[in-house]
Amino acid sequence: MKEIVKKLMDETNLDEKLAEKVVEVLKSYLGDKLPEPIQSQVEKVLGGEGGLDLGSAADKLKDLF
């Protein structure tokens, strides 16, 4: 999350607190809109836990269908 916050601060001139709030709003919005397998991957990225595991997400989506 720190990378995204820093990028928002650098590119939009937001202060750190506001940039963090933007990330939290985005995380919440995407959490409500995306299917669970993808949602958990996006939360990992926005939470700073690492990269997106597209293979795992694709396998989970394939199982849904």
PDB file of C-alpha atoms in Angstrom:
ATOM      1  CA  MET A   1       0.000   0.000   0.000  1.00  0.00           C
ATOM      2  CA  LYS A   2       2.882   2.335   0.695  1.00  0.00           C
ATOM      3  CA  GLU A   3       3.941   2.245  -2.954  1.00  0.00           C
ATOM      4  CA  ILE A   4       0.462   3.209  -4.123  1.00  0.00           C
ATOM      5  CA  VAL A   5       0.185   5.945  -1.488  1.00  0.00           C
ATOM      6  CA  LYS A   6       3.566   7.353  -2.532  1.00  0.00           C
ATOM      7  CA  LYS A   7       2.567   7.262  -6.209  1.00  0.00           C
ATOM      8  CA  LEU A   8      -0.685   9.094  -5.444  1.00  0.00           C
ATOM      9  CA  MET A   9       1.215  11.683  -3.427  1.00  0.00           C
ATOM     10  CA  ASP A  10       3.808  12.184  -6.162  1.00  0.00           C
ATOM     11  CA  GLU A  11       1.378  12.360  -9.065  1.00  0.00           C
ATOM     12  CA  THR A  12      -1.544  14.220  -7.510  1.00  0.00           C
ATOM     13  CA  ASN A  13       0.018  16.314  -4.742  1.00  0.00           C
ATOM     14  CA  LEU A  14      -2.255  14.681  -2.150  1.00  0.00           C
ATOM     15  CA  ASP A  15      -1.009  14.579   1.421  1.00  0.00           C
ATOM     16  CA  GLU A  16      -0.270  11.161   2.896  1.00  0.00           C
ATOM     17  CA  LYS A  17      -3.455  10.903   4.954  1.00  0.00           C
ATOM     18  CA  LEU A  18      -5.681  11.688   1.974  1.00  0.00           C
ATOM     19  CA  ALA A  19      -3.751   9.337  -0.323  1.00  0.00           C
ATOM     20  CA  GLU A  20      -4.201   6.526   2.217  1.00  0.00           C
ATOM     21  CA  LYS A  21      -7.932   7.263   2.338  1.00  0.00           C
ATOM     22  CA  VAL A  22      -8.131   7.064  -1.476  1.00  0.00           C
ATOM     23  CA  VAL A  23      -6.522   3.606  -1.388  1.00  0.00           C
ATOM     24  CA  GLU A  24      -8.928   2.454   1.341  1.00  0.00           C
ATOM     25  CA  VAL A  25     -11.953   3.698  -0.639  1.00  0.00           C
ATOM     26  CA  LEU A  26     -10.676   1.965  -3.776  1.00  0.00           C
ATOM     27  CA  LYS A  27     -10.046  -1.249  -1.850  1.00  0.00           C
ATOM     28  CA  SER A  28     -13.568  -1.174  -0.421  1.00  0.00           C
ATOM     29  CA  TYR A  29     -15.175  -0.360  -3.774  1.00  0.00           C
ATOM     30  CA  LEU A  30     -13.346  -3.132  -5.606  1.00  0.00           C
ATOM     31  CA  GLY A  31     -14.109  -5.520  -2.766  1.00  0.00           C
ATOM     32  CA  ASP A  32     -17.807  -4.964  -3.343  1.00  0.00           C
ATOM     33  CA  LYS A  33     -17.624  -5.280  -7.134  1.00  0.00           C
ATOM     34  CA  LEU A  34     -15.175  -8.086  -7.917  1.00  0.00           C
ATOM     35  CA  PRO A  35     -15.652 -11.851  -7.593  1.00  0.00           C
ATOM     36  CA  GLU A  36     -13.945 -13.249  -4.490  1.00  0.00           C
ATOM     37  CA  PRO A  37     -10.966 -14.935  -6.206  1.00  0.00           C
ATOM     38  CA  ILE A  38      -9.985 -11.666  -7.859  1.00  0.00           C
ATOM     39  CA  GLN A  39     -11.003  -9.566  -4.863  1.00  0.00           C
ATOM     40  CA  SER A  40      -8.521 -11.307  -2.579  1.00  0.00           C
ATOM     41  CA  GLN A  41      -5.723 -10.821  -5.116  1.00  0.00           C
ATOM     42  CA  VAL A  42      -6.485  -7.101  -5.469  1.00  0.00           C
ATOM     43  CA  GLU A  43      -6.612  -6.716  -1.681  1.00  0.00           C
ATOM     44  CA  LYS A  44      -3.154  -8.303  -1.464  1.00  0.00           C
ATOM     45  CA  VAL A  45      -1.760  -5.808  -3.942  1.00  0.00           C
ATOM     46  CA  LEU A  46      -3.448  -2.797  -2.351  1.00  0.00           C
ATOM     47  CA  GLY A  47      -2.471  -4.037   1.088  1.00  0.00           C
ATOM     48  CA  GLY A  48       1.176  -4.274   0.077  1.00  0.00           C
ATOM     49  CA  GLU A  49       1.362  -8.051   0.452  1.00  0.00           C
ATOM     50  CA  GLY A  50       2.865  -8.688  -2.962  1.00  0.00           C
ATOM     51  CA  GLY A  51       2.066  -9.158  -6.576  1.00  0.00           C
ATOM     52  CA  LEU A  52      -1.021 -10.382  -8.301  1.00  0.00           C
ATOM     53  CA  ASP A  53      -1.212 -14.156  -8.747  1.00  0.00           C
ATOM     54  CA  LEU A  54      -3.154 -14.272 -11.986  1.00  0.00           C
ATOM     55  CA  GLY A  55      -2.748 -18.011 -12.397  1.00  0.00           C
ATOM     56  CA  SER A  56      -4.356 -18.715  -9.048  1.00  0.00           C
ATOM     57  CA  ALA A  57      -7.151 -16.219  -9.650  1.00  0.00           C
ATOM     58  CA  ALA A  58      -7.812 -17.657 -13.116  1.00  0.00           C
ATOM     59  CA  ASP A  59      -7.961 -21.204 -11.728  1.00  0.00           C
ATOM     60  CA  LYS A  60     -10.463 -20.136  -9.093  1.00  0.00           C
ATOM     61  CA  LEU A  61     -12.595 -18.345 -11.670  1.00  0.00           C
ATOM     62  CA  LYS A  62     -12.480 -21.375 -13.953  1.00  0.00           C
ATOM     63  CA  ASP A  63     -13.804 -23.504 -11.079  1.00  0.00           C
ATOM     64  CA  LEU A  64     -16.738 -21.124 -10.678  1.00  0.00           C
ATOM     65  CA  PHE A  65     -17.881 -21.806 -14.235  1.00  0.00           C
TER      66      PHE A  65
END
